[in-house]
Short mmCIF file of C-alpha atoms in Angstrom, two decimals:
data_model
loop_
_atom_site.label_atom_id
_atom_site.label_comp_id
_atom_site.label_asym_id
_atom_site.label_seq_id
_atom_site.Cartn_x
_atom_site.Cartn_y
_atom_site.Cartn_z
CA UNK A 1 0.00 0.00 0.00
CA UNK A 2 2.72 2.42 0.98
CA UNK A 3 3.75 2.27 -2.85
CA UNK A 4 0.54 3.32 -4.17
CA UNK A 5 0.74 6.90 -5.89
CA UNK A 6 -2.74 8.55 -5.25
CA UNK A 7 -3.42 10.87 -8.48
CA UNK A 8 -4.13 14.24 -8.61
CA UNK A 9 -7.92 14.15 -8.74
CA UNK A 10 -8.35 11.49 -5.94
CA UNK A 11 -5.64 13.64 -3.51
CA UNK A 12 -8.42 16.64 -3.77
CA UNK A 13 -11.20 14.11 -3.26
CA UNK A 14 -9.90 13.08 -0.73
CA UNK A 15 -8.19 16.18 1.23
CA UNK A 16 -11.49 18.45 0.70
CA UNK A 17 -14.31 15.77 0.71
CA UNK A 18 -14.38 11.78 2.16
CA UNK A 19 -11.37 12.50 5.05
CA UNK A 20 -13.38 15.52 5.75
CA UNK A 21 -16.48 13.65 6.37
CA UNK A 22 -14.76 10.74 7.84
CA UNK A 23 -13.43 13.20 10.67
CA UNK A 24 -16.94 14.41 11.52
CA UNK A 25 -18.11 10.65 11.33
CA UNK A 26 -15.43 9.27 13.62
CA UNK A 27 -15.28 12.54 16.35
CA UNK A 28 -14.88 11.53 19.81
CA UNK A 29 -17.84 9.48 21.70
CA UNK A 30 -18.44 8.00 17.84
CA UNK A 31 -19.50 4.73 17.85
CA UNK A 32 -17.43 4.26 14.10
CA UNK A 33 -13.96 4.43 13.20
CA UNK A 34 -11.70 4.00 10.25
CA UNK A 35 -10.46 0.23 9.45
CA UNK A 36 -7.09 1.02 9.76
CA UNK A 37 -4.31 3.45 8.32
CA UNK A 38 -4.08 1.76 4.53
CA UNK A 39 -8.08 3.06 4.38
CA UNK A 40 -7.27 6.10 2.23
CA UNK A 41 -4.63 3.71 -0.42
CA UNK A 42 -7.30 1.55 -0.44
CA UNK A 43 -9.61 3.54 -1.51
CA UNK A 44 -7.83 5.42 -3.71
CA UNK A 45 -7.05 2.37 -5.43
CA UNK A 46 -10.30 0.96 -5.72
CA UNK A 47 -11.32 4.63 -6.83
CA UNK A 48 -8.36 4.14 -10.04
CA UNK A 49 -9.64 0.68 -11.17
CA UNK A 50 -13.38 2.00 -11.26
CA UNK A 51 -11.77 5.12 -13.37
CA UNK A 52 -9.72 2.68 -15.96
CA UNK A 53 -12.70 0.56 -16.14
CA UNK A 54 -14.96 3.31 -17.11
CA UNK A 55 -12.08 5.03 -19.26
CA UNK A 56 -11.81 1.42 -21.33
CA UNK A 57 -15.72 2.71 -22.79
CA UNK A 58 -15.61 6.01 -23.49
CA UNK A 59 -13.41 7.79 -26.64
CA UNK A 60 -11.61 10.48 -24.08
CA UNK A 61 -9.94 9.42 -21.02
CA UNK A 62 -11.13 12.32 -19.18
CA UNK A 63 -14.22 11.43 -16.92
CA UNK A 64 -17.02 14.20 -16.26
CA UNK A 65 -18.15 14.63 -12.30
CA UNK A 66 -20.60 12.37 -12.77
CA UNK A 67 -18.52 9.74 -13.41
CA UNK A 68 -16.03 10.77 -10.76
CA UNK A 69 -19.20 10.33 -8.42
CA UNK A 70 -20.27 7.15 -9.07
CA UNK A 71 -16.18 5.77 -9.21
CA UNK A 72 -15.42 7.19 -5.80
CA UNK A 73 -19.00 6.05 -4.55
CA UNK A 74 -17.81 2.80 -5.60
CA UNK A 75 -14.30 2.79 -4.44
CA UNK A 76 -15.82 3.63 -0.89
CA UNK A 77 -18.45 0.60 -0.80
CA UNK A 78 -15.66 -1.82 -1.72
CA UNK A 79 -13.88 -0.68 0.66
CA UNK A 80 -15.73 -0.55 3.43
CA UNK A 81 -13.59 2.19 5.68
CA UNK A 82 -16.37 2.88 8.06
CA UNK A 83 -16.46 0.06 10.93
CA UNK A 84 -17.30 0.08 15.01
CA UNK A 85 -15.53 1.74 17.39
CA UNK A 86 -14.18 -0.85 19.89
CA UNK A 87 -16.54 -3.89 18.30
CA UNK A 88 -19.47 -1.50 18.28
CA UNK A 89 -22.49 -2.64 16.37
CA UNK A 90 -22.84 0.27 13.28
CA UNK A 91 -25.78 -0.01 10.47
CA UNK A 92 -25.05 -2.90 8.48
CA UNK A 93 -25.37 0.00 5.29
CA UNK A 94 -23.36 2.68 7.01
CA UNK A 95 -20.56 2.03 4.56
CA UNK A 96 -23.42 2.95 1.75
CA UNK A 97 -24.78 5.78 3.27
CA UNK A 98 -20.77 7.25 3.15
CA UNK A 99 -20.65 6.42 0.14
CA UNK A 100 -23.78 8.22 -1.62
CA UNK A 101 -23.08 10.97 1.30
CA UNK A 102 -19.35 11.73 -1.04
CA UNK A 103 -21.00 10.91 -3.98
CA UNK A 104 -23.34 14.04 -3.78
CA UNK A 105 -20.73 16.20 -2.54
CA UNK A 106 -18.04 15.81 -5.29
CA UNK A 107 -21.31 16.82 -7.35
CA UNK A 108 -21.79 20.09 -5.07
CA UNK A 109 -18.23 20.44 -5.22
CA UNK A 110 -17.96 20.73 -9.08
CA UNK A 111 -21.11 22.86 -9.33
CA UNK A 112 -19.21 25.31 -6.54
CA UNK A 113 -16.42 25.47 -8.67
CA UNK A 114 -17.92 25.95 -12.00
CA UNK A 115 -19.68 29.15 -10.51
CA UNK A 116 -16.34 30.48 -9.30
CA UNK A 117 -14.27 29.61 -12.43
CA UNK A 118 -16.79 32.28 -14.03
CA UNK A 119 -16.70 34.91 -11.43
CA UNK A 120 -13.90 37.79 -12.78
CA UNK A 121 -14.00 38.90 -9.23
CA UNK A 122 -10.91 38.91 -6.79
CA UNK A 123 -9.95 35.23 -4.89
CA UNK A 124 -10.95 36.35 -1.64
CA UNK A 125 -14.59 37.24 -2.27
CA UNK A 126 -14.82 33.89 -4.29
CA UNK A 127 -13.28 32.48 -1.01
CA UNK A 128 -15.80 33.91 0.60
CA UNK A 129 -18.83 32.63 -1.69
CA UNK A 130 -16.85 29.32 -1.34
CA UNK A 131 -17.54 29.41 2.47
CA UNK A 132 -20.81 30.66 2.01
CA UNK A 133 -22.53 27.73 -0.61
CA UNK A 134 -20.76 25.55 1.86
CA UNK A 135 -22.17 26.32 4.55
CA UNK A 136 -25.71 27.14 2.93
CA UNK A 137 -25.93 24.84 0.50
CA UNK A 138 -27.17 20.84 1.11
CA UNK A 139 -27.74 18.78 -1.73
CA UNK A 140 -31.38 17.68 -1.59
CA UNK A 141 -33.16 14.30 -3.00
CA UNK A 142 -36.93 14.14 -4.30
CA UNK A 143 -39.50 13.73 -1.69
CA UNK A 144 -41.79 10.92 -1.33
CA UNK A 145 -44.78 13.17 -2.97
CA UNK A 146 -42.25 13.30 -6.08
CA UNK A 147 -42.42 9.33 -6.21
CA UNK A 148 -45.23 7.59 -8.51
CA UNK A 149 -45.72 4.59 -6.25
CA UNK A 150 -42.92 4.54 -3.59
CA UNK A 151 -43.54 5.28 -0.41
CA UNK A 152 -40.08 4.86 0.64
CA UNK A 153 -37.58 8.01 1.39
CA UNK A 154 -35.63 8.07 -2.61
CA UNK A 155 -32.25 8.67 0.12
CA UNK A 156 -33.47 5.46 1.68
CA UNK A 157 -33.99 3.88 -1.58
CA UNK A 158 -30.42 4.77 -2.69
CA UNK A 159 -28.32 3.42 0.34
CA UNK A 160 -30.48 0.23 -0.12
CA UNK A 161 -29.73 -0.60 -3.57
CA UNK A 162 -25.99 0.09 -2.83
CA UNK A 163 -26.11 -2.65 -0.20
CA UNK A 164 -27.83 -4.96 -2.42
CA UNK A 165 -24.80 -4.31 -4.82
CA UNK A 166 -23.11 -6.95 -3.00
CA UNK A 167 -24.26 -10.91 -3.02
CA UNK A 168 -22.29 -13.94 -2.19
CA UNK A 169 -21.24 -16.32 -5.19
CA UNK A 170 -21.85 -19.71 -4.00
CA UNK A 171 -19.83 -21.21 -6.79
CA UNK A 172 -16.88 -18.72 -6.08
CA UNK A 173 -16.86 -18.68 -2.16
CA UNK A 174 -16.55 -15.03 -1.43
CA UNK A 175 -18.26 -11.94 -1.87
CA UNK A 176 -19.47 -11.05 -5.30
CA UNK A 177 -19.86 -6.92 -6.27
CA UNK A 178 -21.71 -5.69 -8.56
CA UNK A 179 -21.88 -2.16 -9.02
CA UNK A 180 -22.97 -0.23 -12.62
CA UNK A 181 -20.73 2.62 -12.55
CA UNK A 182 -22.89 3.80 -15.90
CA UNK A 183 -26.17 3.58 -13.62
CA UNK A 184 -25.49 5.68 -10.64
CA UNK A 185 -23.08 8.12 -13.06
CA UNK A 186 -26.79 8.59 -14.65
CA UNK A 187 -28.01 9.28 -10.81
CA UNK A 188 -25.31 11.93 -9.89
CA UNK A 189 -26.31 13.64 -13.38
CA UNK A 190 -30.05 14.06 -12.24
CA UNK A 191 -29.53 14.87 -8.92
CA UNK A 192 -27.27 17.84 -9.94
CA UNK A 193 -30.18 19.05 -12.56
CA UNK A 194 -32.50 18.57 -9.41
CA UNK A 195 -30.49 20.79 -7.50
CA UNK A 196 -29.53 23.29 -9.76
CA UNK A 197 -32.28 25.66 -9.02
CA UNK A 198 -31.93 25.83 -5.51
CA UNK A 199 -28.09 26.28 -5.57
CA UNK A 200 -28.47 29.14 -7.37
CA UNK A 201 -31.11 30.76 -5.20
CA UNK A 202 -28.36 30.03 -2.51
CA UNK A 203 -26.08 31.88 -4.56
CA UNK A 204 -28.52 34.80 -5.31
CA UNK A 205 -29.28 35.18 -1.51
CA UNK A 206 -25.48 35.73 -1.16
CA UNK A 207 -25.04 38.39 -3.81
CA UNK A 208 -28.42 40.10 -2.12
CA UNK A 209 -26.66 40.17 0.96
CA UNK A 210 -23.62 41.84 0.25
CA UNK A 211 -24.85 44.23 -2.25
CA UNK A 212 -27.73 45.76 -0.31
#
């Protein structure tokens, strides 16, 4: 593990997104912690087989943030960092809810910084903004009135089919995972265009603020 070289993309990921919410996860009196110190290699490794398998399909090697999503959403589920604190007992899908939980973030990430590559205004007010959309700004999932015939949370529904993406193969021994990077790419896409609106009303309420 110690010879794995994390690239560029996954470094940020992981600097600015997953060890951020790993930290607030595993704070003291947490019942989780992180499996050990090769978590993040692991991870990251997982996270660069998911990219050259998606790479291997498409005519570019450059993958959008939807893509990025779903690799790093996968990379986390087969690795499983999250576990219990001194053998504590944690949500047999608490691996899955990390998982989607990054997954939506490196997609409120990108929108952040698509906004701010556009601003011709000085770093530190975009700094500011930065701060501001972070704080202000949660990525948000249909409600149940949205659904046709569900009547289960479409958050709910997510984490659920994430933990069904593993089964055991009888004829192999050993776990069996089978995750459609193409599938939940498609996901991160919509749930961006279903939060577009309200990130930029976020936005807007800044700007209102500070030019009154």
């Amino acid at each position: 593990m110690n010879h794995y070289n994390p690239s560029k993309t996954y470094k940020y990921l992981y600097d600015y997104i997953i060890g951020d919410l790993l930290s607030q996860i595993c704070t003291n009196g947490s019942k989780f912690c992180v499996k050990d110190k090769t978590t993040p290699y692991m991870i990251g490794k997982k996270f660069d087989e998911y990219k050259e398998r998606a790479s291997k399909n498409m005519n570019g090697k450059r993958l959008d943030r939807h893509k990025i999503a779903s690799c790093i959403c996968g990379a986390i589920i087969e690795a499983k960092p999250l576990q219990g604190f001194n053998g504590a007992v944690i949500a047999s899908n608490a691996n899955e809810i990390l998982a989607l939980c990054v997954g939506v973030n490196v997609i409120k990430f990108y929108m952040m910084y698509d906004l701010l590559h556009n601003l011709d205004i000085p770093t530190s007010d975009k700094h500011k903004i930065r701060e501001y959309l972070k704080e202000n700004f949660e990525m948000e999932y249909p409600s149940i009135e949205d659904n046709i015939c569900d009547t289960q949370e479409y958050q709910k529904n997510l984490h659920n089919a994430l933990y069904w993406s593993h089964s055991v193969c009888t004829a192999l021994g050993r776990e069996c995972f089978k995750y459609d990077i193409w599938a939940y790419s498609k996901i991160f896409y919509h749930l961006e265009l279903f939060n577009k609106n309200n990130f930029q009303k976020v936005y807007q309420s800044y700007v209102q603020m500070n030019t009154a």
